[in-house]
């Protein structure tokens, strides 16, 4: 029995590897963060495999059901709504439990898109070393991390939502950020936009448009 951790598109449904498509077809079940989201991808490629919902806070009963499936010899694939499972997404907890309960299961990565890597790849900033912060905390501890990002000698990257992007960038400006910033919005999607410059330039460009979508922020 195998557990495949499969990366899926972060927007454009063509961004999926041939190997990912083959394995999604061949496994017994696909574990999905949201079965409706994954069904859109599976339908596009005429993949009929049954889906099971799994998210980071799934009950122990659900995790045990998954472990039972593996014990009975089934092959499973884990996907998230977008990108690479486990990267600010469900996955790690399941893998930890499977390793504990069934160390003989082969856990294989099927690599593909991750918003953090796509954004870094077009940033033009040093990427030989970078610090990935995932989602920043909403309140407690946020200012401390923003100060750390300002002082970081390596490139910093984090994920941000529509609701907080302006607030977070304004806070970085208020704290005196004086470095190159790249904000990637809606990568691979219809409204893909990349804002580059210092924090004042990026903020004023963003404020001119409709601030909507998914964002990756990179600080040089
Ligand atoms: N596992 C995913 C990955 O590998 O990138 C990340 C999932 S995380 C729950 C979702 C966040 O990733 C979004 O809030 C946004 O910050 C970032 N993201 C995902 N897709 C994106 C896209 N197409 N463009 C920009 N940012 C994106």
Short mmCIF file of C-alpha atoms and ligand atoms in Angstrom, two decimals:
data_model
loop_
_atom_site.label_atom_id
_atom_site.label_comp_id
_atom_site.label_asym_id
_atom_site.label_seq_id
_atom_site.Cartn_x
_atom_site.Cartn_y
_atom_site.Cartn_z
CA UNK A 1 0.00 0.00 0.00
CA UNK A 2 1.15 3.49 -0.91
CA UNK A 3 0.19 6.96 0.17
CA UNK A 4 0.90 9.50 -2.57
CA UNK A 5 1.13 13.18 -1.69
CA UNK A 6 0.11 14.86 -4.92
CA UNK A 7 0.57 18.52 -5.86
CA UNK A 8 -2.31 19.98 -7.88
CA UNK A 9 -2.68 23.33 -9.74
CA UNK A 10 -2.72 26.66 -7.88
CA UNK A 11 -5.11 28.11 -10.46
CA UNK A 12 -4.55 27.01 -14.02
CA UNK A 13 -5.84 23.43 -14.30
CA UNK A 14 -3.24 22.61 -16.96
CA UNK A 15 -0.53 22.81 -14.30
CA UNK A 16 -0.61 19.14 -13.36
CA UNK A 17 1.96 16.50 -14.18
CA UNK A 18 1.32 13.40 -16.26
CA UNK A 19 2.42 11.29 -13.30
CA UNK A 20 -0.07 13.02 -10.98
CA UNK A 21 -2.90 12.33 -13.45
CA UNK A 22 -1.90 8.67 -13.82
CA UNK A 23 -1.71 8.12 -10.08
CA UNK A 24 -5.01 9.93 -9.43
CA UNK A 25 -6.56 7.46 -11.92
CA UNK A 26 -4.87 4.38 -10.45
CA UNK A 27 -5.34 4.82 -6.69
CA UNK A 28 -8.31 3.37 -4.82
CA UNK A 29 -9.30 6.68 -3.19
CA UNK A 30 -8.34 10.35 -3.36
CA UNK A 31 -8.27 12.11 0.02
CA UNK A 32 -9.35 15.73 -0.58
CA UNK A 33 -9.48 18.89 1.49
CA UNK A 34 -12.75 19.78 -0.28
CA UNK A 35 -14.17 17.05 -2.50
CA UNK A 36 -16.08 19.62 -4.63
CA UNK A 37 -12.89 21.52 -5.48
CA UNK A 38 -10.97 18.35 -6.38
CA UNK A 39 -13.90 16.97 -8.38
CA UNK A 40 -13.55 19.92 -10.81
CA UNK A 41 -9.94 18.84 -11.51
CA UNK A 42 -10.82 15.14 -11.70
CA UNK A 43 -13.75 15.81 -14.06
CA UNK A 44 -11.56 17.87 -16.38
CA UNK A 45 -9.28 14.85 -16.84
CA UNK A 46 -12.14 12.30 -16.78
CA UNK A 47 -10.85 10.64 -13.62
CA UNK A 48 -13.56 8.61 -11.92
CA UNK A 49 -11.71 7.68 -8.69
CA UNK A 50 -13.81 7.99 -5.52
CA UNK A 51 -12.99 10.81 -3.13
CA UNK A 52 -12.92 11.01 0.67
CA UNK A 53 -12.77 14.29 2.55
CA UNK A 54 -9.80 14.89 4.80
CA UNK A 55 -8.70 18.12 6.46
CA UNK A 56 -6.09 18.98 9.07
CA UNK A 57 -8.61 18.84 11.93
CA UNK A 58 -10.39 15.71 10.79
CA UNK A 59 -11.49 13.54 13.69
CA UNK A 60 -9.40 10.67 14.94
CA UNK A 61 -12.14 8.36 13.64
CA UNK A 62 -11.55 9.69 10.12
CA UNK A 63 -7.77 9.28 10.45
CA UNK A 64 -8.32 5.73 11.73
CA UNK A 65 -10.56 4.97 8.75
CA UNK A 66 -7.77 6.11 6.45
CA UNK A 67 -5.24 3.98 8.32
CA UNK A 68 -7.59 0.98 8.05
CA UNK A 69 -7.80 1.50 4.29
CA UNK A 70 -4.01 1.47 4.04
CA UNK A 71 -3.85 -1.62 6.30
CA UNK A 72 -6.25 -3.42 3.97
CA UNK A 73 -3.83 -2.80 1.11
CA UNK A 74 -5.49 0.18 -0.58
CA UNK A 75 -3.44 2.83 -2.35
CA UNK A 76 -4.39 6.39 -1.49
CA UNK A 77 -3.60 9.84 -2.86
CA UNK A 78 -3.76 12.98 -0.74
CA UNK A 79 -4.44 16.33 -2.43
CA UNK A 80 -5.31 19.77 -1.10
CA UNK A 81 -7.49 22.42 -2.74
CA UNK A 82 -4.45 23.91 -4.47
CA UNK A 83 -0.72 23.37 -4.63
CA UNK A 84 1.32 21.00 -2.52
CA UNK A 85 -0.34 19.26 0.44
CA UNK A 86 1.39 19.95 3.73
CA UNK A 87 2.57 23.42 2.68
CA UNK A 88 0.25 25.62 4.78
CA UNK A 89 -2.32 22.92 4.03
CA UNK A 90 -3.54 19.61 5.44
CA UNK A 91 -1.14 16.70 5.24
CA UNK A 92 1.51 16.73 7.93
CA UNK A 93 -0.70 15.38 10.71
CA UNK A 94 -1.92 12.50 8.58
CA UNK A 95 1.62 11.61 7.53
CA UNK A 96 2.76 11.69 11.16
CA UNK A 97 -0.05 9.31 12.18
CA UNK A 98 0.60 6.96 9.26
CA UNK A 99 4.31 6.85 10.11
CA UNK A 100 3.44 5.98 13.72
CA UNK A 101 0.81 3.37 12.97
CA UNK A 102 2.05 1.87 9.72
CA UNK A 103 5.75 2.56 9.23
CA UNK A 104 5.78 0.09 6.32
CA UNK A 105 3.54 2.30 4.15
CA UNK A 106 5.44 3.92 1.31
CA UNK A 107 4.79 7.67 1.32
CA UNK A 108 5.70 9.16 -2.04
CA UNK A 109 5.70 12.80 -3.16
CA UNK A 110 4.29 13.60 -6.59
CA UNK A 111 5.78 17.08 -7.04
CA UNK A 112 4.16 20.01 -8.75
CA UNK A 113 3.04 23.58 -8.05
CA UNK A 114 3.37 25.44 -4.76
CA UNK A 115 2.50 29.13 -4.63
CA UNK A 116 5.61 29.93 -2.58
CA UNK A 117 7.97 28.43 -5.17
CA UNK A 118 6.11 29.90 -8.16
CA UNK A 119 6.33 33.36 -6.58
CA UNK A 120 10.01 33.02 -5.68
CA UNK A 121 10.79 31.81 -9.20
CA UNK A 122 9.67 35.10 -10.75
CA UNK A 123 10.75 37.40 -7.93
CA UNK A 124 14.19 38.30 -9.22
CA UNK A 125 15.30 38.33 -5.56
CA UNK A 126 17.96 36.04 -4.07
CA UNK A 127 16.46 32.57 -3.62
CA UNK A 128 19.49 30.49 -2.71
CA UNK A 129 18.38 30.96 0.91
CA UNK A 130 14.90 32.04 1.98
CA UNK A 131 12.66 31.89 5.03
CA UNK A 132 9.07 30.79 4.47
CA UNK A 133 6.63 32.00 7.15
CA UNK A 134 3.41 30.41 5.78
CA UNK A 135 0.46 32.45 7.04
CA UNK A 136 1.45 35.07 9.62
CA UNK A 137 -0.42 35.01 12.94
CA UNK A 138 -3.49 37.30 12.83
CA UNK A 139 -2.84 39.19 16.04
CA UNK A 140 -0.58 37.89 18.80
CA UNK A 141 3.03 37.75 17.70
CA UNK A 142 2.43 39.32 14.29
CA UNK A 143 4.44 42.49 14.92
CA UNK A 144 7.39 40.45 16.20
CA UNK A 145 7.43 38.39 12.99
CA UNK A 146 7.10 41.50 10.80
CA UNK A 147 10.13 42.99 12.58
CA UNK A 148 11.99 39.72 12.04
CA UNK A 149 11.15 39.92 8.33
CA UNK A 150 12.42 43.51 8.19
CA UNK A 151 15.73 42.47 9.78
CA UNK A 152 16.04 39.12 7.99
CA UNK A 153 19.27 38.83 5.99
CA UNK A 154 17.61 36.21 3.77
CA UNK A 155 14.64 36.64 1.46
CA UNK A 156 11.36 36.26 3.38
CA UNK A 157 8.15 34.85 1.92
CA UNK A 158 4.65 34.56 3.34
CA UNK A 159 1.07 33.85 2.33
CA UNK A 160 -1.61 36.49 2.81
CA UNK A 161 -5.36 36.69 2.33
CA UNK A 162 -7.47 39.33 0.57
CA UNK A 163 -8.75 40.59 3.91
CA UNK A 164 -5.36 41.31 5.43
CA UNK A 165 -3.01 42.14 2.56
CA UNK A 166 -3.31 45.94 2.78
CA UNK A 167 -3.18 45.93 6.58
CA UNK A 168 -0.07 43.75 6.65
CA UNK A 169 1.77 45.78 4.00
CA UNK A 170 0.81 49.04 5.75
CA UNK A 171 2.19 47.65 9.00
CA UNK A 172 5.47 46.74 7.25
CA UNK A 173 5.61 50.30 5.91
CA UNK A 174 4.92 51.79 9.36
CA UNK A 175 7.64 49.62 10.89
CA UNK A 176 10.10 51.13 8.43
CA UNK A 177 10.64 48.36 5.86
CA UNK A 178 13.28 49.56 3.43
CA UNK A 179 13.76 46.60 1.08
CA UNK A 180 12.52 45.38 -2.29
CA UNK A 181 9.05 43.88 -2.15
CA UNK A 182 7.33 41.58 -4.63
CA UNK A 183 3.63 40.85 -4.21
CA UNK A 184 2.21 38.09 -6.43
CA UNK A 185 -1.53 38.04 -6.82
CA UNK A 186 -3.59 35.22 -8.37
CA UNK A 187 -0.64 33.41 -9.95
CA UNK A 188 -1.54 31.33 -13.02
CA UNK A 189 -5.10 32.74 -12.96
CA UNK A 190 -6.96 35.26 -15.13
CA UNK A 191 -6.15 38.24 -12.91
CA UNK A 192 -2.50 37.36 -12.24
CA UNK A 193 -0.65 40.54 -11.24
CA UNK A 194 2.85 41.05 -9.90
CA UNK A 195 3.68 44.24 -8.00
CA UNK A 196 7.36 45.11 -7.56
CA UNK A 197 9.15 47.99 -5.89
CA UNK A 198 9.67 49.46 -2.46
CA UNK A 199 6.87 49.12 0.07
CA UNK A 200 5.41 52.59 -0.75
CA UNK A 201 5.31 51.86 -4.49
CA UNK A 202 3.77 48.43 -4.06
CA UNK A 203 1.13 49.70 -1.62
CA UNK A 204 0.09 52.60 -3.81
CA UNK A 205 -0.16 50.33 -6.90
CA UNK A 206 -2.25 47.82 -4.97
CA UNK A 207 -4.54 50.51 -3.61
CA UNK A 208 -5.28 51.70 -7.17
CA UNK A 209 -6.89 48.39 -8.15
CA UNK A 210 -9.36 45.91 -6.73
CA UNK A 211 -7.61 44.21 -3.84
CA UNK A 212 -8.98 40.73 -4.28
CA UNK A 213 -7.53 37.26 -4.61
CA UNK A 214 -4.75 35.15 -3.18
CA UNK A 215 -1.36 36.68 -2.42
CA UNK A 216 2.24 35.70 -1.86
CA UNK A 217 4.45 38.43 -0.40
CA UNK A 218 8.24 38.37 -0.81
CA UNK A 219 10.61 40.72 0.96
CA UNK A 220 14.14 40.92 -0.40
N1 LIG B 1 -0.53 24.31 -0.41
C1 LIG B 1 -0.59 25.55 -1.13
C2 LIG B 1 0.72 25.72 -1.90
O1 LIG B 1 1.41 24.74 -2.12
O2 LIG B 1 1.02 26.83 -2.31
C3 LIG B 1 -0.88 26.73 -0.23
C4 LIG B 1 -2.23 26.64 0.40
S1 LIG B 1 -2.61 27.95 1.46
C5 LIG B 1 -4.04 27.31 2.28
C6 LIG B 1 -3.36 29.11 0.41
C7 LIG B 1 -2.53 30.38 0.25
O3 LIG B 1 -1.52 30.16 -0.71
C8 LIG B 1 -3.34 31.56 -0.27
O4 LIG B 1 -3.98 32.27 0.77
C9 LIG B 1 -2.25 32.40 -0.91
O5 LIG B 1 -1.55 33.13 0.06
C10 LIG B 1 -1.34 31.31 -1.49
N2 LIG B 1 -1.76 30.99 -2.87
C11 LIG B 1 -2.36 29.87 -3.30
N3 LIG B 1 -2.61 29.94 -4.62
C12 LIG B 1 -2.14 31.14 -5.03
C13 LIG B 1 -2.10 31.80 -6.28
N4 LIG B 1 -2.60 31.24 -7.39
N5 LIG B 1 -1.53 33.03 -6.35
C14 LIG B 1 -1.02 33.61 -5.24
N6 LIG B 1 -1.05 33.03 -4.03
C15 LIG B 1 -1.59 31.81 -3.92
#
